[in-house]
Amino acid sequence: MTIDSHQHFWIFDAVRDAWINDEMKRIQRNFLPEDLWPVLQANGVDGCVAVQADQSEAETLFLLALAEKYSSFVKGVVGWVDLRASNLYEKLEYYSQYELLKGFRHVAQAEPDDFLARPEVIKGIRQLTAFDFTYDILIYPTQLKAALHLVRELPQVNFVVDHIAKPYIKDGKLNTWSNYMRQLAAQPQVHCKVSGMVTEADWKNWTKKDFYPYLDVVFEAFGPDRLMFGSDWPVCLVAAEYEQVIGLVRDYMINVGFSASDQAKVFGENATRFYRLEE
C-alpha cells in the first residue's frame, strides 16, 4: 500500500481552530474523508493516517468515527489524551478497544521548550507501551533538546518526529536543527515523517531545491527504513497542492538514486509497520 502517514480532518470552528488565521483562508472550511479520497486516488495513494489537530478527547472520538466509516482508506488514527491525567492508564485501557487507534500526539510545539522533558510528561508517555500505542512528536527546533531527552529516557516507546521537526526552511537555517536530528536518529526506536515542509518555506516562492539540504539530513540520518511520507493535508494547501507535496519527495528520492524498494518503504511500508495498519 502507498500510505499518506499524516493528514487531518476537521469541521471548521473559528474559535476552536483559531490557529487557522486569515493568512490561511484557503483552509478555513470543513475537510472530511470524502474531500480527501479523490485527491488520494489522483495521486496513487491507497490509504492515510488521520492525526489529531485539536487537544481534546472529543477529537479522538471524532477521528475514530470517521475512520470506522471510511476504513477502506482511513487506515489509522493518532488521537489525543491528557498525558498528565491521574487516570491515564484507565483512559488508555478504554481506548485500546479501538483497533484503528494507533497512537497519540500532543501539540507540544505550543508548549514551553522543556515540555517533553518534564517528568510528568515522560511518565505519561511511558504508559503508552502497555497498549502498544505510538507517540508522534510535534515540535519546533527549539524543542529538540527536550525531545532528545524524552526518547533517550524511553527506549521502549516507538516515536515518530512529525514534519522533520519544522526546521527554518524559509530562513535557510540548518546547523543546530541538523545536529539534533542526527542525535534523535541515533535512537533506533525513533522514526521521522517527511511531511509539513512546504509550510515552513516561503509559501508563495518556494522551489524544490529549498528542501534538498533538509531532506539530505533526514535521509542520511534515518535512512529509508525509518522515514515515512506525509502530506499534512489540508494544512499543506496554504503553500502547495497535494501533487506538489508528494512530487517533492518522489522527485528527491529518484534524483538522489534511491531504489524502487526504498521508495516503497518511505511511501507506505514503513508507515504500515510503524502504525500496524491493516491491509
Short mmCIF file of N, CA and C in Angstrom, two decimals, residues 42-210:
data_model
loop_
_atom_site.label_atom_id
_atom_site.label_comp_id
_atom_site.label_asym_id
_atom_site.label_seq_id
_atom_site.Cartn_x
_atom_site.Cartn_y
_atom_site.Cartn_z
N ALA A 42 -6.13 10.38 -7.14
CA ALA A 42 -5.44 11.08 -8.23
C ALA A 42 -3.93 11.00 -8.10
N ASN A 43 -3.44 10.73 -6.88
CA ASN A 43 -2.00 10.70 -6.63
C ASN A 43 -1.48 9.30 -6.33
N GLY A 44 -2.29 8.28 -6.59
CA GLY A 44 -1.85 6.91 -6.41
C GLY A 44 -1.62 6.51 -4.97
N VAL A 45 -2.40 7.09 -4.05
CA VAL A 45 -2.26 6.78 -2.62
C VAL A 45 -3.44 5.91 -2.18
N ASP A 46 -3.16 4.81 -1.50
CA ASP A 46 -4.18 3.84 -1.13
C ASP A 46 -4.87 4.12 0.19
N GLY A 47 -4.14 4.78 1.12
CA GLY A 47 -4.71 4.99 2.44
C GLY A 47 -3.97 6.08 3.18
N CYS A 48 -4.49 6.40 4.37
CA CYS A 48 -3.92 7.51 5.13
C CYS A 48 -4.04 7.26 6.63
N VAL A 49 -3.32 8.07 7.38
CA VAL A 49 -3.41 8.09 8.84
C VAL A 49 -3.90 9.47 9.24
N ALA A 50 -5.03 9.52 9.97
CA ALA A 50 -5.63 10.78 10.41
C ALA A 50 -5.03 11.16 11.77
N VAL A 51 -4.51 12.38 11.86
CA VAL A 51 -3.81 12.84 13.07
C VAL A 51 -4.58 13.97 13.72
N GLN A 52 -4.60 13.96 15.05
CA GLN A 52 -5.34 14.98 15.80
C GLN A 52 -4.83 16.39 15.48
N ALA A 53 -5.76 17.35 15.49
CA ALA A 53 -5.41 18.76 15.34
C ALA A 53 -5.90 19.55 16.54
N ASP A 54 -6.86 18.99 17.28
CA ASP A 54 -7.42 19.66 18.46
C ASP A 54 -7.06 18.86 19.71
N GLN A 55 -6.81 19.56 20.80
CA GLN A 55 -6.38 18.92 22.04
C GLN A 55 -7.60 18.53 22.89
N SER A 56 -8.31 17.51 22.45
CA SER A 56 -9.47 17.05 23.21
C SER A 56 -9.71 15.58 22.90
N GLU A 57 -10.34 14.92 23.86
CA GLU A 57 -10.72 13.53 23.61
C GLU A 57 -11.90 13.46 22.64
N ALA A 58 -12.66 14.54 22.55
CA ALA A 58 -13.73 14.60 21.54
C ALA A 58 -13.12 14.50 20.14
N GLU A 59 -11.95 15.08 19.96
CA GLU A 59 -11.25 14.99 18.68
C GLU A 59 -10.88 13.54 18.38
N THR A 60 -10.39 12.83 19.37
CA THR A 60 -10.02 11.42 19.19
C THR A 60 -11.23 10.61 18.74
N LEU A 61 -12.35 10.81 19.41
CA LEU A 61 -13.57 10.06 19.07
C LEU A 61 -14.13 10.48 17.71
N PHE A 62 -14.01 11.75 17.36
CA PHE A 62 -14.42 12.26 16.05
C PHE A 62 -13.62 11.55 14.94
N LEU A 63 -12.31 11.49 15.11
CA LEU A 63 -11.48 10.84 14.09
C LEU A 63 -11.74 9.34 14.02
N LEU A 64 -11.97 8.72 15.18
CA LEU A 64 -12.26 7.28 15.18
C LEU A 64 -13.58 6.98 14.47
N ALA A 65 -14.57 7.83 14.66
CA ALA A 65 -15.86 7.64 13.97
C ALA A 65 -15.68 7.75 12.46
N LEU A 66 -14.87 8.72 12.01
CA LEU A 66 -14.61 8.85 10.58
C LEU A 66 -13.83 7.64 10.06
N ALA A 67 -12.85 7.19 10.82
CA ALA A 67 -12.05 6.06 10.40
C ALA A 67 -12.88 4.79 10.28
N GLU A 68 -13.81 4.60 11.21
CA GLU A 68 -14.72 3.45 11.14
C GLU A 68 -15.57 3.51 9.87
N LYS A 69 -16.08 4.69 9.58
CA LYS A 69 -16.97 4.86 8.42
C LYS A 69 -16.21 4.72 7.10
N TYR A 70 -14.97 5.20 7.09
CA TYR A 70 -14.19 5.22 5.84
C TYR A 70 -12.96 4.32 5.96
N SER A 71 -13.13 3.17 6.58
CA SER A 71 -11.99 2.30 6.89
C SER A 71 -11.32 1.72 5.64
N SER A 72 -11.97 1.84 4.49
CA SER A 72 -11.33 1.35 3.26
C SER A 72 -10.07 2.13 2.94
N PHE A 73 -9.99 3.40 3.39
CA PHE A 73 -8.77 4.16 3.14
C PHE A 73 -8.23 4.93 4.36
N VAL A 74 -9.06 5.21 5.37
CA VAL A 74 -8.54 5.80 6.61
C VAL A 74 -8.08 4.63 7.48
N LYS A 75 -6.80 4.36 7.43
CA LYS A 75 -6.26 3.11 7.98
C LYS A 75 -5.90 3.19 9.46
N GLY A 76 -5.78 4.41 9.98
CA GLY A 76 -5.41 4.54 11.38
C GLY A 76 -5.61 5.95 11.87
N VAL A 77 -5.63 6.10 13.20
CA VAL A 77 -5.83 7.40 13.85
C VAL A 77 -4.75 7.62 14.90
N VAL A 78 -4.21 8.84 14.92
CA VAL A 78 -3.36 9.30 16.02
C VAL A 78 -4.19 10.32 16.79
N GLY A 79 -4.59 9.96 17.99
CA GLY A 79 -5.51 10.79 18.75
C GLY A 79 -4.82 11.63 19.81
N TRP A 80 -5.64 12.18 20.70
CA TRP A 80 -5.13 12.98 21.81
C TRP A 80 -5.71 12.45 23.11
N VAL A 81 -4.89 12.48 24.15
CA VAL A 81 -5.32 12.17 25.50
C VAL A 81 -4.44 12.99 26.44
N ASP A 82 -4.95 13.33 27.59
CA ASP A 82 -4.17 14.11 28.55
C ASP A 82 -3.11 13.20 29.17
N LEU A 83 -1.88 13.36 28.73
CA LEU A 83 -0.79 12.50 29.18
C LEU A 83 -0.45 12.70 30.66
N ARG A 84 -0.95 13.78 31.23
CA ARG A 84 -0.65 14.07 32.64
C ARG A 84 -1.82 13.73 33.56
N ALA A 85 -2.87 13.13 32.99
CA ALA A 85 -4.05 12.79 33.79
C ALA A 85 -3.72 11.72 34.83
N SER A 86 -4.30 11.85 36.01
CA SER A 86 -4.05 10.87 37.07
C SER A 86 -4.62 9.50 36.72
N ASN A 87 -5.66 9.49 35.88
CA ASN A 87 -6.29 8.23 35.46
C ASN A 87 -5.91 7.86 34.03
N LEU A 88 -4.71 8.24 33.61
CA LEU A 88 -4.29 8.00 32.23
C LEU A 88 -4.34 6.52 31.88
N TYR A 89 -3.87 5.65 32.76
CA TYR A 89 -3.85 4.22 32.44
C TYR A 89 -5.26 3.72 32.11
N GLU A 90 -6.24 4.14 32.89
CA GLU A 90 -7.63 3.73 32.64
C GLU A 90 -8.13 4.26 31.30
N LYS A 91 -7.74 5.49 30.98
CA LYS A 91 -8.13 6.06 29.68
C LYS A 91 -7.52 5.26 28.53
N LEU A 92 -6.24 4.92 28.67
CA LEU A 92 -5.58 4.15 27.62
C LEU A 92 -6.19 2.76 27.49
N GLU A 93 -6.54 2.18 28.62
CA GLU A 93 -7.20 0.87 28.61
C GLU A 93 -8.52 0.95 27.85
N TYR A 94 -9.27 2.02 28.07
CA TYR A 94 -10.52 2.24 27.35
C TYR A 94 -10.26 2.37 25.84
N TYR A 95 -9.27 3.18 25.48
CA TYR A 95 -9.01 3.42 24.06
C TYR A 95 -8.43 2.20 23.36
N SER A 96 -7.87 1.27 24.11
CA SER A 96 -7.26 0.10 23.48
C SER A 96 -8.28 -0.80 22.78
N GLN A 97 -9.58 -0.57 23.05
CA GLN A 97 -10.61 -1.37 22.36
C GLN A 97 -10.76 -0.95 20.89
N TYR A 98 -10.27 0.23 20.55
CA TYR A 98 -10.41 0.74 19.18
C TYR A 98 -9.22 0.31 18.33
N GLU A 99 -9.45 -0.64 17.44
CA GLU A 99 -8.35 -1.17 16.65
C GLU A 99 -7.73 -0.13 15.73
N LEU A 100 -8.50 0.85 15.32
CA LEU A 100 -7.99 1.86 14.40
C LEU A 100 -7.20 2.97 15.10
N LEU A 101 -7.21 2.98 16.42
CA LEU A 101 -6.42 3.97 17.17
C LEU A 101 -5.01 3.42 17.35
N LYS A 102 -4.05 4.09 16.77
CA LYS A 102 -2.68 3.58 16.73
C LYS A 102 -1.73 4.27 17.70
N GLY A 103 -2.03 5.51 18.03
CA GLY A 103 -1.12 6.23 18.90
C GLY A 103 -1.70 7.58 19.30
N PHE A 104 -0.85 8.39 19.92
CA PHE A 104 -1.30 9.68 20.43
C PHE A 104 -0.29 10.77 20.09
N ARG A 105 -0.79 12.02 20.16
CA ARG A 105 0.05 13.18 19.94
C ARG A 105 -0.44 14.33 20.82
N HIS A 106 0.49 15.14 21.25
CA HIS A 106 0.17 16.39 21.93
C HIS A 106 0.81 17.51 21.10
N VAL A 107 0.15 18.65 20.99
CA VAL A 107 0.71 19.76 20.22
C VAL A 107 1.79 20.43 21.08
N ALA A 108 2.90 19.72 21.21
CA ALA A 108 4.00 20.19 22.06
C ALA A 108 4.63 21.47 21.53
N GLN A 109 4.46 21.73 20.23
CA GLN A 109 5.02 22.96 19.68
C GLN A 109 4.40 24.21 20.32
N ALA A 110 3.22 24.06 20.91
CA ALA A 110 2.54 25.19 21.56
C ALA A 110 2.89 25.30 23.04
N GLU A 111 3.75 24.39 23.52
CA GLU A 111 4.12 24.36 24.93
C GLU A 111 5.52 24.97 25.14
N PRO A 112 5.91 25.22 26.39
CA PRO A 112 7.28 25.68 26.65
C PRO A 112 8.31 24.69 26.11
N ASP A 113 9.50 25.18 25.82
CA ASP A 113 10.51 24.36 25.16
C ASP A 113 10.88 23.09 25.93
N ASP A 114 10.71 23.11 27.26
CA ASP A 114 11.12 21.94 28.05
C ASP A 114 9.97 20.94 28.27
N PHE A 115 8.84 21.15 27.64
CA PHE A 115 7.64 20.37 27.93
C PHE A 115 7.88 18.86 27.86
N LEU A 116 8.47 18.39 26.77
CA LEU A 116 8.63 16.94 26.59
C LEU A 116 9.65 16.32 27.54
N ALA A 117 10.43 17.15 28.20
CA ALA A 117 11.42 16.63 29.16
C ALA A 117 10.89 16.64 30.59
N ARG A 118 9.67 17.12 30.78
CA ARG A 118 9.12 17.19 32.14
C ARG A 118 8.77 15.79 32.65
N PRO A 119 9.07 15.50 33.91
CA PRO A 119 8.87 14.15 34.45
C PRO A 119 7.44 13.64 34.29
N GLU A 120 6.44 14.51 34.50
CA GLU A 120 5.05 14.05 34.40
C GLU A 120 4.66 13.69 32.97
N VAL A 121 5.28 14.36 31.99
CA VAL A 121 5.01 14.04 30.59
C VAL A 121 5.69 12.72 30.22
N ILE A 122 6.93 12.56 30.63
CA ILE A 122 7.65 11.31 30.37
C ILE A 122 6.92 10.14 31.02
N LYS A 123 6.45 10.34 32.24
CA LYS A 123 5.70 9.29 32.93
C LYS A 123 4.46 8.88 32.14
N GLY A 124 3.76 9.86 31.59
CA GLY A 124 2.55 9.58 30.81
C GLY A 124 2.87 8.83 29.53
N ILE A 125 3.87 9.30 28.80
CA ILE A 125 4.22 8.65 27.52
C ILE A 125 4.72 7.23 27.76
N ARG A 126 5.40 7.01 28.89
CA ARG A 126 5.87 5.66 29.22
C ARG A 126 4.70 4.66 29.28
N GLN A 127 3.55 5.13 29.71
CA GLN A 127 2.39 4.24 29.87
C GLN A 127 1.82 3.77 28.53
N LEU A 128 2.19 4.44 27.44
CA LEU A 128 1.68 4.03 26.12
C LEU A 128 2.13 2.61 25.76
N THR A 129 3.28 2.22 26.29
CA THR A 129 3.83 0.91 25.91
C THR A 129 2.95 -0.25 26.35
N ALA A 130 2.19 -0.07 27.42
CA ALA A 130 1.34 -1.16 27.92
C ALA A 130 0.29 -1.58 26.89
N PHE A 131 -0.01 -0.65 25.96
CA PHE A 131 -1.06 -0.93 24.97
C PHE A 131 -0.54 -0.81 23.54
N ASP A 132 0.78 -0.82 23.38
CA ASP A 132 1.41 -0.73 22.06
C ASP A 132 1.02 0.53 21.29
N PHE A 133 0.77 1.62 21.98
CA PHE A 133 0.49 2.88 21.31
C PHE A 133 1.80 3.59 20.97
N THR A 134 1.81 4.27 19.83
CA THR A 134 2.96 5.06 19.40
C THR A 134 2.79 6.50 19.90
N TYR A 135 3.86 7.30 19.72
CA TYR A 135 3.77 8.72 20.07
C TYR A 135 4.37 9.57 18.97
N ASP A 136 3.58 10.53 18.48
CA ASP A 136 4.03 11.50 17.48
C ASP A 136 4.60 12.73 18.17
N ILE A 137 5.81 13.12 17.80
CA ILE A 137 6.48 14.29 18.39
C ILE A 137 6.29 15.49 17.46
N LEU A 138 5.51 16.47 17.90
CA LEU A 138 5.28 17.69 17.12
C LEU A 138 5.97 18.85 17.82
N ILE A 139 7.06 19.33 17.24
CA ILE A 139 7.88 20.34 17.90
C ILE A 139 8.48 21.31 16.88
N TYR A 140 8.99 22.42 17.43
CA TYR A 140 9.86 23.33 16.69
C TYR A 140 11.32 23.00 17.04
N PRO A 141 12.28 23.49 16.25
CA PRO A 141 13.68 23.19 16.52
C PRO A 141 14.15 23.55 17.93
N THR A 142 13.58 24.60 18.53
CA THR A 142 13.99 25.00 19.88
C THR A 142 13.62 23.96 20.93
N GLN A 143 12.76 23.00 20.54
CA GLN A 143 12.30 21.98 21.48
C GLN A 143 12.99 20.63 21.26
N LEU A 144 13.95 20.60 20.33
CA LEU A 144 14.63 19.35 20.02
C LEU A 144 15.43 18.79 21.19
N LYS A 145 15.99 19.67 21.99
CA LYS A 145 16.76 19.20 23.16
C LYS A 145 15.88 18.40 24.10
N ALA A 146 14.66 18.90 24.36
CA ALA A 146 13.73 18.19 25.24
C ALA A 146 13.28 16.88 24.61
N ALA A 147 13.05 16.89 23.30
CA ALA A 147 12.65 15.67 22.60
C ALA A 147 13.74 14.61 22.68
N LEU A 148 14.98 15.03 22.57
CA LEU A 148 16.09 14.10 22.65
C LEU A 148 16.15 13.46 24.04
N HIS A 149 15.95 14.27 25.07
CA HIS A 149 15.90 13.74 26.43
C HIS A 149 14.78 12.71 26.57
N LEU A 150 13.61 13.03 26.02
CA LEU A 150 12.45 12.13 26.09
C LEU A 150 12.75 10.77 25.47
N VAL A 151 13.25 10.77 24.26
CA VAL A 151 13.45 9.48 23.57
C VAL A 151 14.57 8.67 24.21
N ARG A 152 15.54 9.35 24.79
CA ARG A 152 16.60 8.61 25.50
C ARG A 152 16.08 7.99 26.79
N GLU A 153 15.13 8.66 27.42
CA GLU A 153 14.52 8.14 28.65
C GLU A 153 13.61 6.95 28.37
N LEU A 154 13.04 6.88 27.16
CA LEU A 154 12.02 5.87 26.86
C LEU A 154 12.38 5.06 25.61
N PRO A 155 13.41 4.24 25.70
CA PRO A 155 13.81 3.44 24.53
C PRO A 155 12.77 2.42 24.11
N GLN A 156 11.80 2.15 24.99
CA GLN A 156 10.78 1.14 24.68
C GLN A 156 9.57 1.70 23.94
N VAL A 157 9.50 3.02 23.78
CA VAL A 157 8.37 3.65 23.09
C VAL A 157 8.74 3.89 21.62
N ASN A 158 7.81 3.59 20.72
CA ASN A 158 8.01 3.89 19.30
C ASN A 158 7.58 5.33 19.03
N PHE A 159 8.56 6.16 18.65
CA PHE A 159 8.34 7.57 18.39
C PHE A 159 8.44 7.88 16.90
N VAL A 160 7.70 8.90 16.46
CA VAL A 160 7.92 9.45 15.12
C VAL A 160 7.91 10.97 15.23
N VAL A 161 8.92 11.60 14.64
CA VAL A 161 9.02 13.06 14.62
C VAL A 161 8.20 13.59 13.46
N ASP A 162 7.21 14.41 13.75
CA ASP A 162 6.37 14.98 12.70
C ASP A 162 7.09 16.12 11.98
N HIS A 163 6.87 16.20 10.68
CA HIS A 163 7.27 17.36 9.88
C HIS A 163 8.77 17.68 9.98
N ILE A 164 9.58 16.65 10.07
CA ILE A 164 11.03 16.76 10.25
C ILE A 164 11.41 17.85 11.28
N ALA A 165 10.54 18.00 12.30
CA ALA A 165 10.75 18.95 13.41
C ALA A 165 10.76 20.41 12.96
N LYS A 166 10.07 20.69 11.86
CA LYS A 166 9.81 22.07 11.42
C LYS A 166 11.04 22.98 11.38
N PRO A 167 12.05 22.59 10.62
CA PRO A 167 13.24 23.46 10.51
C PRO A 167 12.89 24.79 9.84
N TYR A 168 13.78 25.76 10.02
CA TYR A 168 13.52 27.11 9.50
C TYR A 168 13.93 27.18 8.03
N ILE A 169 13.14 26.52 7.18
CA ILE A 169 13.47 26.40 5.75
C ILE A 169 13.45 27.77 5.08
N LYS A 170 12.49 28.60 5.44
CA LYS A 170 12.38 29.93 4.82
C LYS A 170 13.65 30.75 5.04
N ASP A 171 14.28 30.57 6.21
CA ASP A 171 15.48 31.32 6.54
C ASP A 171 16.77 30.58 6.17
N GLY A 172 16.62 29.34 5.72
CA GLY A 172 17.80 28.57 5.33
C GLY A 172 18.66 28.10 6.47
N LYS A 173 18.12 28.07 7.69
CA LYS A 173 18.90 27.64 8.86
C LYS A 173 18.95 26.11 8.92
N LEU A 174 20.13 25.60 9.23
CA LEU A 174 20.31 24.15 9.14
C LEU A 174 21.08 23.55 10.32
N ASN A 175 22.11 24.23 10.81
CA ASN A 175 23.12 23.58 11.65
C ASN A 175 22.61 23.00 12.96
N THR A 176 22.00 23.81 13.82
CA THR A 176 21.56 23.31 15.13
C THR A 176 20.51 22.24 14.95
N TRP A 177 19.55 22.48 14.07
CA TRP A 177 18.50 21.50 13.78
C TRP A 177 19.11 20.18 13.32
N SER A 178 20.04 20.24 12.38
CA SER A 178 20.60 19.00 11.81
C SER A 178 21.37 18.21 12.87
N ASN A 179 22.05 18.89 13.75
CA ASN A 179 22.80 18.22 14.81
C ASN A 179 21.86 17.42 15.71
N TYR A 180 20.76 18.05 16.12
CA TYR A 180 19.80 17.35 16.98
C TYR A 180 19.09 16.22 16.24
N MET A 181 18.78 16.43 14.97
CA MET A 181 18.09 15.38 14.21
C MET A 181 18.97 14.13 14.10
N ARG A 182 20.26 14.33 13.94
CA ARG A 182 21.17 13.17 13.87
C ARG A 182 21.22 12.44 15.22
N GLN A 183 21.16 13.21 16.29
CA GLN A 183 21.16 12.58 17.62
C GLN A 183 19.85 11.83 17.87
N LEU A 184 18.73 12.39 17.42
CA LEU A 184 17.45 11.68 17.54
C LEU A 184 17.49 10.38 16.74
N ALA A 185 18.04 10.47 15.54
CA ALA A 185 18.08 9.29 14.66
C ALA A 185 18.98 8.19 15.22
N ALA A 186 19.89 8.56 16.12
CA ALA A 186 20.76 7.56 16.74
C ALA A 186 20.00 6.64 17.68
N GLN A 187 18.77 7.05 18.04
CA GLN A 187 17.90 6.19 18.87
C GLN A 187 17.07 5.31 17.92
N PRO A 188 17.27 4.01 17.94
CA PRO A 188 16.67 3.15 16.91
C PRO A 188 15.14 3.10 16.92
N GLN A 189 14.51 3.54 18.01
CA GLN A 189 13.04 3.48 18.06
C GLN A 189 12.39 4.77 17.55
N VAL A 190 13.21 5.69 17.03
CA VAL A 190 12.69 6.97 16.55
C VAL A 190 12.61 6.97 15.03
N HIS A 191 11.43 7.29 14.52
CA HIS A 191 11.18 7.43 13.08
C HIS A 191 10.94 8.91 12.78
N CYS A 192 10.76 9.23 11.51
CA CYS A 192 10.57 10.63 11.13
C CYS A 192 9.64 10.72 9.93
N LYS A 193 8.72 11.67 9.99
CA LYS A 193 7.81 11.91 8.86
C LYS A 193 8.37 12.99 7.95
N VAL A 194 8.49 12.64 6.68
CA VAL A 194 8.88 13.61 5.65
C VAL A 194 7.58 14.31 5.25
N SER A 195 7.27 15.33 6.01
CA SER A 195 5.95 15.98 5.89
C SER A 195 6.08 17.42 6.37
N GLY A 196 5.05 18.21 6.10
CA GLY A 196 4.94 19.54 6.68
C GLY A 196 6.03 20.51 6.30
N MET A 197 6.73 20.25 5.20
CA MET A 197 7.87 21.10 4.86
C MET A 197 7.46 22.38 4.13
N VAL A 198 6.48 22.28 3.25
CA VAL A 198 6.15 23.45 2.42
C VAL A 198 5.66 24.62 3.26
N THR A 199 5.03 24.33 4.39
CA THR A 199 4.52 25.42 5.23
C THR A 199 5.63 26.06 6.07
N GLU A 200 6.82 25.46 6.08
CA GLU A 200 7.96 26.07 6.77
C GLU A 200 8.85 26.85 5.79
N ALA A 201 8.49 26.81 4.52
CA ALA A 201 9.22 27.55 3.48
C ALA A 201 8.46 28.84 3.15
N ASP A 202 8.93 29.55 2.15
CA ASP A 202 8.23 30.73 1.65
C ASP A 202 7.00 30.24 0.89
N TRP A 203 5.82 30.42 1.45
CA TRP A 203 4.60 29.85 0.88
C TRP A 203 4.41 30.16 -0.60
N LYS A 204 4.77 31.36 -0.99
CA LYS A 204 4.48 31.81 -2.36
C LYS A 204 5.64 31.56 -3.32
N ASN A 205 6.86 31.41 -2.80
CA ASN A 205 8.03 31.43 -3.69
C ASN A 205 9.00 30.27 -3.48
N TRP A 206 8.57 29.18 -2.88
CA TRP A 206 9.50 28.07 -2.66
C TRP A 206 9.82 27.35 -3.96
N THR A 207 10.99 26.71 -3.98
CA THR A 207 11.36 25.82 -5.08
C THR A 207 11.77 24.48 -4.47
N LYS A 208 11.78 23.44 -5.26
CA LYS A 208 12.15 22.11 -4.76
C LYS A 208 13.52 22.11 -4.10
N LYS A 209 14.44 22.85 -4.68
CA LYS A 209 15.82 22.85 -4.18
C LYS A 209 15.91 23.43 -2.76
N ASP A 210 14.93 24.23 -2.35
CA ASP A 210 14.94 24.78 -0.99
C ASP A 210 14.94 23.67 0.06
#
